[in-house]
Short mmCIF file of C-alpha atoms in Angstrom, two decimals:
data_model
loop_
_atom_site.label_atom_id
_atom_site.label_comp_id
_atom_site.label_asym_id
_atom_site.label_seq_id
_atom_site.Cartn_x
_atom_site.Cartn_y
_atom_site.Cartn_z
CA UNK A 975 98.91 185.63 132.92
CA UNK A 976 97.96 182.57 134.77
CA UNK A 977 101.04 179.78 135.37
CA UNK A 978 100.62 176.17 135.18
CA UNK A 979 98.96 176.47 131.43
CA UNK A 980 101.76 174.78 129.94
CA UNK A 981 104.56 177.79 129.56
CA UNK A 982 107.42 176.61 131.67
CA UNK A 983 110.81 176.53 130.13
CA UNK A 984 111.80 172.34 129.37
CA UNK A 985 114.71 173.56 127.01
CA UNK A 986 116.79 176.26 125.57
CA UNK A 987 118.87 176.15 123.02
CA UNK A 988 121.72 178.41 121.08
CA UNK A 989 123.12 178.42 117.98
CA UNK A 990 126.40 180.52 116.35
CA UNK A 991 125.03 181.21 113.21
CA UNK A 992 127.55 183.24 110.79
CA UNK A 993 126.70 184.79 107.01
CA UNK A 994 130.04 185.38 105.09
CA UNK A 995 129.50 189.67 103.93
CA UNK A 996 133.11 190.42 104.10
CA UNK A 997 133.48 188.84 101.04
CA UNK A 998 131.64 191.96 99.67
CA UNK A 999 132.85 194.31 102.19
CA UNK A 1000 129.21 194.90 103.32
CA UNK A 1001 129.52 195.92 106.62
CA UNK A 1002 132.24 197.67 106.38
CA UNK A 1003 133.79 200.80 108.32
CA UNK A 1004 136.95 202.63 109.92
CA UNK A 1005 136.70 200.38 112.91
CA UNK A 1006 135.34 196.92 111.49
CA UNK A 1007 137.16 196.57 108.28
CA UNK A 1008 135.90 192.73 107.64
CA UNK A 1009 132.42 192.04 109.12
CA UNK A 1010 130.64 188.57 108.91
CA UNK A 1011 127.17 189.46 110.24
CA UNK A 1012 126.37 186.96 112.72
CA UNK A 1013 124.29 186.27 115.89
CA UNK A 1014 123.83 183.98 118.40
CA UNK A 1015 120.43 182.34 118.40
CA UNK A 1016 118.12 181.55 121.20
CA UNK A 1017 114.84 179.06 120.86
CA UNK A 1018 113.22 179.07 123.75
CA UNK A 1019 110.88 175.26 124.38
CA UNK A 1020 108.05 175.83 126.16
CA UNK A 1021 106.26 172.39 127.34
CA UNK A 1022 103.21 173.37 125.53
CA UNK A 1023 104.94 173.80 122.22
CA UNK A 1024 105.03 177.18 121.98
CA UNK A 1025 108.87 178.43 121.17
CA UNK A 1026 110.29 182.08 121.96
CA UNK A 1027 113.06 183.41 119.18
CA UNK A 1028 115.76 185.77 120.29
CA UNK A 1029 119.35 187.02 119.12
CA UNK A 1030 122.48 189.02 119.69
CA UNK A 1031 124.25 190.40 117.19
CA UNK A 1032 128.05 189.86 116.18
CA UNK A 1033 131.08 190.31 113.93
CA UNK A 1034 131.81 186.82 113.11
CA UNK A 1035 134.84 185.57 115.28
CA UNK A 1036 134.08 185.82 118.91
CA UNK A 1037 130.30 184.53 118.42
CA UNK A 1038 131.24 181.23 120.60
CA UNK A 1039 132.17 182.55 122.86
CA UNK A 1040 128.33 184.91 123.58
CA UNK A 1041 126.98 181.37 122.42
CA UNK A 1042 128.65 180.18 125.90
CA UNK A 1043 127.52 182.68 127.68
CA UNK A 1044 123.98 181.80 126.80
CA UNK A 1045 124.24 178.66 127.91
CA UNK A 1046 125.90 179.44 131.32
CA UNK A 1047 122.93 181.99 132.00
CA UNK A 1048 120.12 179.40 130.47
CA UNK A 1049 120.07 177.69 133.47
CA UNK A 1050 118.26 180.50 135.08
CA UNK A 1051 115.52 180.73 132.67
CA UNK A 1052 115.09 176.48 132.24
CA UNK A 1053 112.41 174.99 134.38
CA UNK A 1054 111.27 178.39 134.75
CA UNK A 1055 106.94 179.58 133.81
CA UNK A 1056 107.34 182.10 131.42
CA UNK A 1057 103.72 183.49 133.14
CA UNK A 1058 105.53 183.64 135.69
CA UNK A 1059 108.22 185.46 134.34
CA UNK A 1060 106.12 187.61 131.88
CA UNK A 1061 104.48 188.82 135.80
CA UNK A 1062 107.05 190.06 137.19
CA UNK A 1063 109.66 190.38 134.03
CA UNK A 1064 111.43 193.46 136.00
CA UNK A 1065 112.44 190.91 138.67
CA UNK A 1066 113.25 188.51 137.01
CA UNK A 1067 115.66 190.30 134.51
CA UNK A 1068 117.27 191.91 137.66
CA UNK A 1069 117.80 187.95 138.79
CA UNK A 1070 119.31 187.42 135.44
CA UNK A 1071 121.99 189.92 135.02
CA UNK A 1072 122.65 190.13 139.43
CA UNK A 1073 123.18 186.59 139.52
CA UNK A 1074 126.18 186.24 142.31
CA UNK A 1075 129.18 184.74 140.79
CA UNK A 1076 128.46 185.49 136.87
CA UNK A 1077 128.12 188.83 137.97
CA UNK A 1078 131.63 189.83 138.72
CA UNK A 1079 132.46 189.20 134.82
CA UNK A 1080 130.04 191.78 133.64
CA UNK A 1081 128.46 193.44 135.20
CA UNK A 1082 125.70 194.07 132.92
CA UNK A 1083 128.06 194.93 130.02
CA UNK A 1084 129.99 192.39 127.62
CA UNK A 1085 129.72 189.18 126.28
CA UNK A 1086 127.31 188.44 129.94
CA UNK A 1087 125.36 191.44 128.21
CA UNK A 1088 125.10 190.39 125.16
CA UNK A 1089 123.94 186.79 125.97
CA UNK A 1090 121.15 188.47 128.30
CA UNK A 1091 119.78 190.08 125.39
CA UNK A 1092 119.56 186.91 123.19
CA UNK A 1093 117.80 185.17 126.10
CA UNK A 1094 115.35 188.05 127.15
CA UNK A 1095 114.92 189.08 123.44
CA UNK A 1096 113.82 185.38 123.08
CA UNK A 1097 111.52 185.43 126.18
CA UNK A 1098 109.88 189.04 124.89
CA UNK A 1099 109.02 186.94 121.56
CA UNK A 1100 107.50 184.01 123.59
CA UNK A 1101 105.06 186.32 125.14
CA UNK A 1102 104.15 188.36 122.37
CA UNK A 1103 103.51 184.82 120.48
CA UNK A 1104 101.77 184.12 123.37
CA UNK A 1105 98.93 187.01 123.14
CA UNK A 1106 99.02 186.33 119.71
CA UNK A 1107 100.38 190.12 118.56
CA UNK A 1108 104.08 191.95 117.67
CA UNK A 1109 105.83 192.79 120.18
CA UNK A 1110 105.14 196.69 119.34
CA UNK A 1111 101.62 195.87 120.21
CA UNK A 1112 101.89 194.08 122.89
CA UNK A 1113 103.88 196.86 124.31
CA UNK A 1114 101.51 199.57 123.26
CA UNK A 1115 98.26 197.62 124.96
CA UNK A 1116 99.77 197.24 128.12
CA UNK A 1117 98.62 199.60 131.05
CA UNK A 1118 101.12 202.10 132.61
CA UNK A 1119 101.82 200.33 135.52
CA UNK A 1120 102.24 196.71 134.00
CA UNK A 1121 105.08 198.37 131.26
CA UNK A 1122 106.73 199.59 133.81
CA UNK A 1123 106.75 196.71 136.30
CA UNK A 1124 109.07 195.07 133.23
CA UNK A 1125 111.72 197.68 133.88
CA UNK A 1126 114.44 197.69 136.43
CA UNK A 1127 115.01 200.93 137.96
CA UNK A 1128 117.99 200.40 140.20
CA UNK A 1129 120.77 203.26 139.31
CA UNK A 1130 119.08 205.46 137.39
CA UNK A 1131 115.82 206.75 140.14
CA UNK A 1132 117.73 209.84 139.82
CA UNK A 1133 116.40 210.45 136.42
CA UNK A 1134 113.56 209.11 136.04
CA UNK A 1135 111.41 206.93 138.84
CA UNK A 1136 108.99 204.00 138.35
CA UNK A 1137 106.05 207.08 139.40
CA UNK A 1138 107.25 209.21 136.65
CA UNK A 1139 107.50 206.62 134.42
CA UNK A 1140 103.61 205.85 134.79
CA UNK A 1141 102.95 209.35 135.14
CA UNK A 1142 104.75 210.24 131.55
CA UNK A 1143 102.67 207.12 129.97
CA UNK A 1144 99.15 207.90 131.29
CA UNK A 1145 99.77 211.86 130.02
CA UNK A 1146 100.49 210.42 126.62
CA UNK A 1147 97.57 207.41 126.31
CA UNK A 1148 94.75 210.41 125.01
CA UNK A 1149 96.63 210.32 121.54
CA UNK A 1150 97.84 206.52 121.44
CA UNK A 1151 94.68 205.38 119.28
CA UNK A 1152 95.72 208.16 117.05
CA UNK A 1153 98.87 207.68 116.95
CA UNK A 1154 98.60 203.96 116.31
CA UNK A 1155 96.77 204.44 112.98
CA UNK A 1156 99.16 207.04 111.67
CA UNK A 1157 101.80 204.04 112.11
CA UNK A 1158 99.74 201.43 110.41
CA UNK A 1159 99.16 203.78 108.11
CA UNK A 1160 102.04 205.52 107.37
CA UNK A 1161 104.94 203.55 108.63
CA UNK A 1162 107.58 205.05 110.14
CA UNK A 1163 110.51 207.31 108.32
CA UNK A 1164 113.97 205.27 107.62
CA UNK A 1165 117.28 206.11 106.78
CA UNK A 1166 120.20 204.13 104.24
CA UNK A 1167 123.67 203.14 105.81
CA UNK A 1168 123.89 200.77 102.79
CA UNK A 1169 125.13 203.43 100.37
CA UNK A 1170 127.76 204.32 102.75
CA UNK A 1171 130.21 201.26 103.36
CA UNK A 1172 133.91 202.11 103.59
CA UNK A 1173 134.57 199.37 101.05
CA UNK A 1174 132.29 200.30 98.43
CA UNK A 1175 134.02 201.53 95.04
CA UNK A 1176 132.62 204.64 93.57
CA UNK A 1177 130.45 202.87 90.83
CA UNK A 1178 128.83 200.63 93.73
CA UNK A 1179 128.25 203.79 96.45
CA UNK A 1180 126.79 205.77 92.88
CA UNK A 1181 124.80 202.97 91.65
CA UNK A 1182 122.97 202.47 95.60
CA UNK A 1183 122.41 205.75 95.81
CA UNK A 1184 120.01 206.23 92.73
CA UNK A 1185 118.49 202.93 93.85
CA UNK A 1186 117.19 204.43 97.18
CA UNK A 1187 116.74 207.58 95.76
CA UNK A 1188 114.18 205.92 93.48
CA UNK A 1189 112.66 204.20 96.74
CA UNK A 1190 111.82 207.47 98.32
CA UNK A 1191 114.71 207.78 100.94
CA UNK A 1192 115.96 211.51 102.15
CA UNK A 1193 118.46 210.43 104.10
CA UNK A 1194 121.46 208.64 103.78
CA UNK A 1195 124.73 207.51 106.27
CA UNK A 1196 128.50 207.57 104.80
CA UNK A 1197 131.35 205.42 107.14
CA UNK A 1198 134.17 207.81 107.71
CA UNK A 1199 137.31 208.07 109.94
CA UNK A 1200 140.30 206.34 108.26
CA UNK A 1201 141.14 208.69 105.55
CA UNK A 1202 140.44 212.29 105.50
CA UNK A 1203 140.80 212.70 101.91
CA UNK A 1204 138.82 209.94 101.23
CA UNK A 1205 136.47 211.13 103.14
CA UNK A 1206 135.93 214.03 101.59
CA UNK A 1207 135.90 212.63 98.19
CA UNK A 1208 133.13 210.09 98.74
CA UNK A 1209 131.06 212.81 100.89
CA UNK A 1210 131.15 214.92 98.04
CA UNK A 1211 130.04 212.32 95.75
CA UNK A 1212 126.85 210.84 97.40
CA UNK A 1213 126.27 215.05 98.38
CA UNK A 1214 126.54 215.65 94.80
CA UNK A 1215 124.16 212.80 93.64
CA UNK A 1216 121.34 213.22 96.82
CA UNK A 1217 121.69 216.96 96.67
CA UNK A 1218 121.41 219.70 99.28
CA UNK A 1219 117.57 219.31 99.95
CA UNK A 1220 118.57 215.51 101.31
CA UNK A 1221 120.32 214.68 104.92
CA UNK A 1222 123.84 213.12 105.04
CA UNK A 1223 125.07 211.74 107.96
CA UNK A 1224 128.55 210.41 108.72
CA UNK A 1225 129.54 207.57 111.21
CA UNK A 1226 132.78 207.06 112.28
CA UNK A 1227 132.60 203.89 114.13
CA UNK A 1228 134.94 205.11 117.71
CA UNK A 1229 137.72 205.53 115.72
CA UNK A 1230 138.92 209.21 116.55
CA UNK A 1231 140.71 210.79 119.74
CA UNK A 1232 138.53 213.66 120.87
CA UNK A 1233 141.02 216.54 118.93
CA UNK A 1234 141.20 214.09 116.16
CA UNK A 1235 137.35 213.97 115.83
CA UNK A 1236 136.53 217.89 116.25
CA UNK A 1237 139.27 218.72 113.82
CA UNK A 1238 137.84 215.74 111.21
CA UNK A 1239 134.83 217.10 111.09
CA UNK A 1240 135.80 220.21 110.76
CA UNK A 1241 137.27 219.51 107.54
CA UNK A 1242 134.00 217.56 106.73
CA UNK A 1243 131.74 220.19 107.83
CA UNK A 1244 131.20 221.59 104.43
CA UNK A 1245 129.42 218.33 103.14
CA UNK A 1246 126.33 219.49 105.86
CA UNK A 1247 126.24 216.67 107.62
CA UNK A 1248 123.36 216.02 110.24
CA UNK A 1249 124.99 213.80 112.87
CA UNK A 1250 128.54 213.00 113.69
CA UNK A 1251 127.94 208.92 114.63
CA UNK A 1252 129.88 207.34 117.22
CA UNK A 1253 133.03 209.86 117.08
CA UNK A 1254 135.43 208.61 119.72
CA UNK A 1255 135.04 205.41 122.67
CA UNK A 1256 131.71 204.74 123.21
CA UNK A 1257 132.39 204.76 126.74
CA UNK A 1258 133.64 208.30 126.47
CA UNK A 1259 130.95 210.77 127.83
CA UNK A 1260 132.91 213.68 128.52
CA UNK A 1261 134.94 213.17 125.22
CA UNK A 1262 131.38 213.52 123.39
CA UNK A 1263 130.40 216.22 125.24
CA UNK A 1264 133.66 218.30 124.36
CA UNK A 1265 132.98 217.13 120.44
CA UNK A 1266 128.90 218.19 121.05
CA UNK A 1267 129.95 221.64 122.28
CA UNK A 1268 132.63 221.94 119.52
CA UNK A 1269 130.72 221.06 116.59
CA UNK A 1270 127.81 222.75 117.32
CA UNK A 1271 128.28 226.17 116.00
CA UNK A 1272 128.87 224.52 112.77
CA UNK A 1273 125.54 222.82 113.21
CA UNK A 1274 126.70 219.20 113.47
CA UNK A 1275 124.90 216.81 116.02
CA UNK A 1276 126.44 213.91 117.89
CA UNK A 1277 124.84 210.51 118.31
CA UNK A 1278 126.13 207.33 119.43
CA UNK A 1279 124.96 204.47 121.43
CA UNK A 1280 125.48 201.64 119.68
CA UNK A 1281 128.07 199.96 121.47
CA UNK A 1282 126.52 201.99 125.08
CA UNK A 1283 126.52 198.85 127.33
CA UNK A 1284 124.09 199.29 129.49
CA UNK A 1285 121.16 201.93 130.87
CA UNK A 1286 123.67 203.29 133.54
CA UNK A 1287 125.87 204.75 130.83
CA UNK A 1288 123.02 206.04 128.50
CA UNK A 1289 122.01 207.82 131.80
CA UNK A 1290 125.03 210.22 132.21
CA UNK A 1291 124.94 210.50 127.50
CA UNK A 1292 121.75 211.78 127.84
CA UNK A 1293 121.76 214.06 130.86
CA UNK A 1294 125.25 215.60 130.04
CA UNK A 1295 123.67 216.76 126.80
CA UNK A 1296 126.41 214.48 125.24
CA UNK A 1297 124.38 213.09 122.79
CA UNK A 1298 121.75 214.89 120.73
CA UNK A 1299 120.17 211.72 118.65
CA UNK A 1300 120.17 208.56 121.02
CA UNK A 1301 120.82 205.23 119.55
CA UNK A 1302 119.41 202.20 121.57
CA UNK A 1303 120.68 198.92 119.81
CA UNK A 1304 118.13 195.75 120.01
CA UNK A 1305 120.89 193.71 121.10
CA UNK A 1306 123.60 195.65 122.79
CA UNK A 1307 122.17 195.93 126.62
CA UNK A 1308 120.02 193.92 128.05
CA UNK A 1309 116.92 193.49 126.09
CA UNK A 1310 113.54 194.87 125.74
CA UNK A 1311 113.33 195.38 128.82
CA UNK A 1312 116.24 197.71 129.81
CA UNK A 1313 115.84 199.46 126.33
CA UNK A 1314 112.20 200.76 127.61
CA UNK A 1315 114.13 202.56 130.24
CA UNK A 1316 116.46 204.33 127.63
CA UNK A 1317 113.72 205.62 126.07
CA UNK A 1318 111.63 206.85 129.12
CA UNK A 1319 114.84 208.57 129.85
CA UNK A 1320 115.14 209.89 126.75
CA UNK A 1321 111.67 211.67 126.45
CA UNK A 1322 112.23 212.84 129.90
CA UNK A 1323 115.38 214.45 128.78
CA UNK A 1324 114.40 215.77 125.05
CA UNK A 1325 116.48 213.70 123.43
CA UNK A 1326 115.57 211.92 120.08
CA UNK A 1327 115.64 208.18 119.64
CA UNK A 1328 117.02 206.70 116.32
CA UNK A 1329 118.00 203.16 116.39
CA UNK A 1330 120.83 201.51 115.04
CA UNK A 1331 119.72 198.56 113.33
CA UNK A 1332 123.17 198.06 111.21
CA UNK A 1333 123.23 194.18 111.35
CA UNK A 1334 121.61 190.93 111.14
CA UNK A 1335 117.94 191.03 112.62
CA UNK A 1336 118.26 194.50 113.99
CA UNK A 1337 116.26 196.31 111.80
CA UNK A 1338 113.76 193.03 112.28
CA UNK A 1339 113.48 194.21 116.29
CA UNK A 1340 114.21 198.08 116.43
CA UNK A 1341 111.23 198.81 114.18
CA UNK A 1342 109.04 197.44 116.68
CA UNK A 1343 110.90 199.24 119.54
CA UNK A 1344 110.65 202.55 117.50
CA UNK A 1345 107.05 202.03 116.74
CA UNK A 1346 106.42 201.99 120.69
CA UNK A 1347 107.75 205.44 121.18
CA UNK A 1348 106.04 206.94 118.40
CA UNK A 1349 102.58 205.54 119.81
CA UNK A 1350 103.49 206.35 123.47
CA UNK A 1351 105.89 208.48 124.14
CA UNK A 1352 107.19 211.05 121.34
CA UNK A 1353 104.63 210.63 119.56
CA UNK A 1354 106.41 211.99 116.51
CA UNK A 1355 108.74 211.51 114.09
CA UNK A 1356 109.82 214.57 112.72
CA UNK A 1357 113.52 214.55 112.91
CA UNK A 1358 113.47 210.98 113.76
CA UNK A 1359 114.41 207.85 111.89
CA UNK A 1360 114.91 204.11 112.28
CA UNK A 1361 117.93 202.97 110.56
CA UNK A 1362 117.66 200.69 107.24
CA UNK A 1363 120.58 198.18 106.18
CA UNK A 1364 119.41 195.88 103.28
CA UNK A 1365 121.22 192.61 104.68
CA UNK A 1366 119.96 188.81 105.31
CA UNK A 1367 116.36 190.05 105.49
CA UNK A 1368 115.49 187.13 103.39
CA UNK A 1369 116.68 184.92 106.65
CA UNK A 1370 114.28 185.50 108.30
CA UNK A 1371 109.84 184.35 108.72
CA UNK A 1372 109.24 187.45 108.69
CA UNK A 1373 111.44 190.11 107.19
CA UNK A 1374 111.21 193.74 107.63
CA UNK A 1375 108.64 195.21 105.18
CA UNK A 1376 109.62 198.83 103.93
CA UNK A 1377 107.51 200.78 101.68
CA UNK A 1378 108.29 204.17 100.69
CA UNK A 1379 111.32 204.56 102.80
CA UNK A 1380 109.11 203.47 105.75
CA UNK A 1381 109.21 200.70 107.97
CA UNK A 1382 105.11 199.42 108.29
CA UNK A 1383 104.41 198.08 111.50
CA UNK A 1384 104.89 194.43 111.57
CA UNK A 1385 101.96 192.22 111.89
CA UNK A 1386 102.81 188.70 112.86
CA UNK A 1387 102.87 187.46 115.92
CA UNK A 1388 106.40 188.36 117.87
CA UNK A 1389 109.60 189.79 117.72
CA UNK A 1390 110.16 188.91 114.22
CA UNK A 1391 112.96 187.40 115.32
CA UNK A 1392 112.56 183.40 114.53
CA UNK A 1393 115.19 182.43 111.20
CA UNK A 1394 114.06 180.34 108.06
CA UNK A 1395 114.31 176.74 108.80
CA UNK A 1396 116.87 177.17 105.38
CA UNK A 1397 118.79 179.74 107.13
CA UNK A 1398 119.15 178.20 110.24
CA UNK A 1399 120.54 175.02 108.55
CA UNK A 1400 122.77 176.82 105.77
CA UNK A 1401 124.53 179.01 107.85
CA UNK A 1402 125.16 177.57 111.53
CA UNK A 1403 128.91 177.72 112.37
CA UNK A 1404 130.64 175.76 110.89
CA UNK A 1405 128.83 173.23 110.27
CA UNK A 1406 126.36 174.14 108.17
CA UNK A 1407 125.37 173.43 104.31
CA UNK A 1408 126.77 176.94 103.25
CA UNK A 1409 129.62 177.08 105.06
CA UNK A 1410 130.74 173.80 104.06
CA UNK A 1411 130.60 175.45 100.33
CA UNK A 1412 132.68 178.12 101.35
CA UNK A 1413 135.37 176.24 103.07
CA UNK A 1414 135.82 173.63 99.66
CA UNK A 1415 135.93 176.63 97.42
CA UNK A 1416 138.95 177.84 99.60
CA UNK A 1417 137.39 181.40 100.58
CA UNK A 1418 136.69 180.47 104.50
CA UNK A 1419 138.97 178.30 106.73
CA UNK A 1420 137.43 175.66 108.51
CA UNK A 1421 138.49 176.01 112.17
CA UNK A 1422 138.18 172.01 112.62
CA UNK A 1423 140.91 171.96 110.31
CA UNK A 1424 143.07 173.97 112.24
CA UNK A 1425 145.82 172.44 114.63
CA UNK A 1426 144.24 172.72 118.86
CA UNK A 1427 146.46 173.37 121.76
CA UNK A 1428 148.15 170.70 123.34
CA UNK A 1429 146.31 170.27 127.13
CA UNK A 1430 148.73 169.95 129.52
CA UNK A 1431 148.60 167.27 131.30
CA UNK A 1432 148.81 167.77 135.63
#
């Protein structure tokens, strides 16, 4: 890309935008017992017109202070040209997250994190807006060398180097016409976490379960990890309603010791589940490797990476044999970029990629991150899946389309990552339309309301 054609940065701006599911308890698990799905939202002003649309996901409370963070880190990317950027995007994201001073309160993990992903995530969407594609195609078109120039390689060369990076992607471009098709065709398989939410009653978990039944789905997610008994109970029932010939996984959101978790599942392990998700601290790599080697025998996998924080951690997950099904998160380290490194390490490794995509706009990006492997790297799904959450699609331009329990490839321009005008207005924190519904019927506080600190006075 040439600069000077009208692409450098004259404005960012960040939003806290906040949707109010824990009045339904979607969302909900052992861990996060009262979720409002929320993100921080990037726009990206080119002088030219053309806008960039990124996000980070979040819980609710907290989300001011990642919209902060944004705008402390924005003045790196304003005044900026994106070509220039888009040219040498590996260097530039190390700029972003090595900054000196802002540095020392990540580094590259965090709130600082999660802000770089909003921003980059918004950049990614520019360009692919840009060449006038998704992002999962502009990603699949580029040349070897040019995907990898994106990446930064700096503490993980002794995995995986930028030469065997190029190497692995030039071995797998005979099949990527192919494989492209079969995705446009096809889609690509998906999996249900919204049967499984620990506040569900019976009637609602039985009721969602028939419903993607009906839709084609084989495989569905239960939370787990505050009450044994429970557990078991609500296992049983969604086993007894999917039947054997389906796969059940369970998710326990970190909320286990080590012995807790192996002895948990233990007790669970009659229910046949695929995966044990996100066991114990997600900063834990020995403590999932113990869990791995226990469970095993009784043919229960591990995954987790969620909440991994950056590219340096996923490193020692997947070559520890830690993890058997890797879960990058669209939003959790830094962006496309560092993401593409995960999953170069990954296929290097033998591990499989499923995405988390439990969240607002997640499933919107991880579809197009998922359809990139499949067309150049693993060129497979079997055994693979892209996670499905039916929340606050209908936020967004353009929603995730799912037919058959598969995600299609999306085919507008982007990251599909740019909110309804409606959206954007209704549900900005706390100021807007919606909100201000919620906080005269009594269900939502509004913090304005609330009494501030006294500043002391020097």
């Amino acid at each position: 890309m040439k600069s000077g054609e009208g692409l450098q940065i004259r404005n960012v701006s960040v939003r806290d935008m906040r949707w109010p599911t824990s009045l339904g308890g979607h969302g909900s698990d052992a861990m996060h017992t009262d979720p409002d799905y929320s993100c921080a939202y990037v726009v990206i002003y080119t002088m030219n017109g053309l806008e960039g649309h990124g996000l980070t996901f979040t819980l609710g409370r907290g989300t001011e202070i990642v919209v902060q963070a944004v705008h402390t880190l924005s003045q790196i990317v304003v005044g900026q040209d994106a070509a220039d950027i888009f040219n040498n995007f590996g260097s530039f994201w190390r700029k972003l997250t090595s900054e000196t001073q802002l540095r020392w309160i990540g580094p590259e993990k965090g709130v600082m994190h999660l802000a770089t992903a909003a921003l980059v995530n918004a950049l990614w969407d520019l360009w692919a807006r840009v060449q006038h594609k998704p992002l999962w195609k502009l990603i699949v078109d580029m040349e070897p060398e040019q995907l990898v120039k994106c990446i930064d390689f700096r503490y993980i060369t002794d995995v995986i180097t930028p030469e065997e990076a190029v190497k692995i992607l030039k071995e797998r471009q005979p099949n990527r016409e192919k494989m492209e098709r079969e995705a446009l065709t096809r889609g690509y398989p998906a999996y249900t976490t919204q049967v499984g939410w620990l506040g569900y009653s019976n009637e609602t978990v039985t009721q969602l379960c028939h419903k993607y039944l009906s839709e084609g789905f084989t495989a569905f997610k239960v939370k787990v990890g505050q009450d044994l008994e429970d557990d078991k109970r609500r296992c049983k029932l969604v086993r007894q309603i999917i039947g054997d010939d389906k796969i059940l996984m369970v998710d326990a959101n970190q909320n286990w010791d080590v012995k807790e978790a192996i002895a948990w599942m233990k007790e669970l392990a009659p229910f046949k589940p695929l995966w044990i998700e996100e066991p114990t601290s997600p900063d834990d790599v020995l403590g999932h490797l113990a869990i791995s080697k226990a469970l095993a025998p009784l043919g229960i996998s591990v995954a987790t990476g969620e909440m991994c924080c950056n590219r340096v951690l996923f490193k020692q997950f997947l070559q520890s044999g830690a993890m058997q099904y890797c879960q990058i998160d669209s939003a959790r380290i830094g962006g496309v970029n560092e993401i593409l490194s995960v999953y170069l390490m990954a296929y290097k490794l033998g591990v499989k990629v499923c995405p988390h995509a439990g969240g607002v706009g997640l499933c919107e990006m991880v579809q197009h991150l998922q359809m990139f492997d499949y067309i150049c790297l693993s060129q497979s799904s079997e055994g693979r899946w892209i996670e499905y959450v039916d929340q606050q699609h209908e936020q967004f331009a353009n929603p995730v389309h799912v037919r058959n329990s598969h995600y299609m490839p999306p085919k507008a321009p982007g990251y599909s990552t740019e909110l309804r005008r409606e959206a954007a207005e209704g549900y900005e924190w706390p100021v807007g339309s919606e909100w201000q519904k919620l906080f005269a019927s009594g269900k939502f506080v509004d913090p304005r309301s609330l009494p501030t600190l006294p500043t002391h006075k020097h």
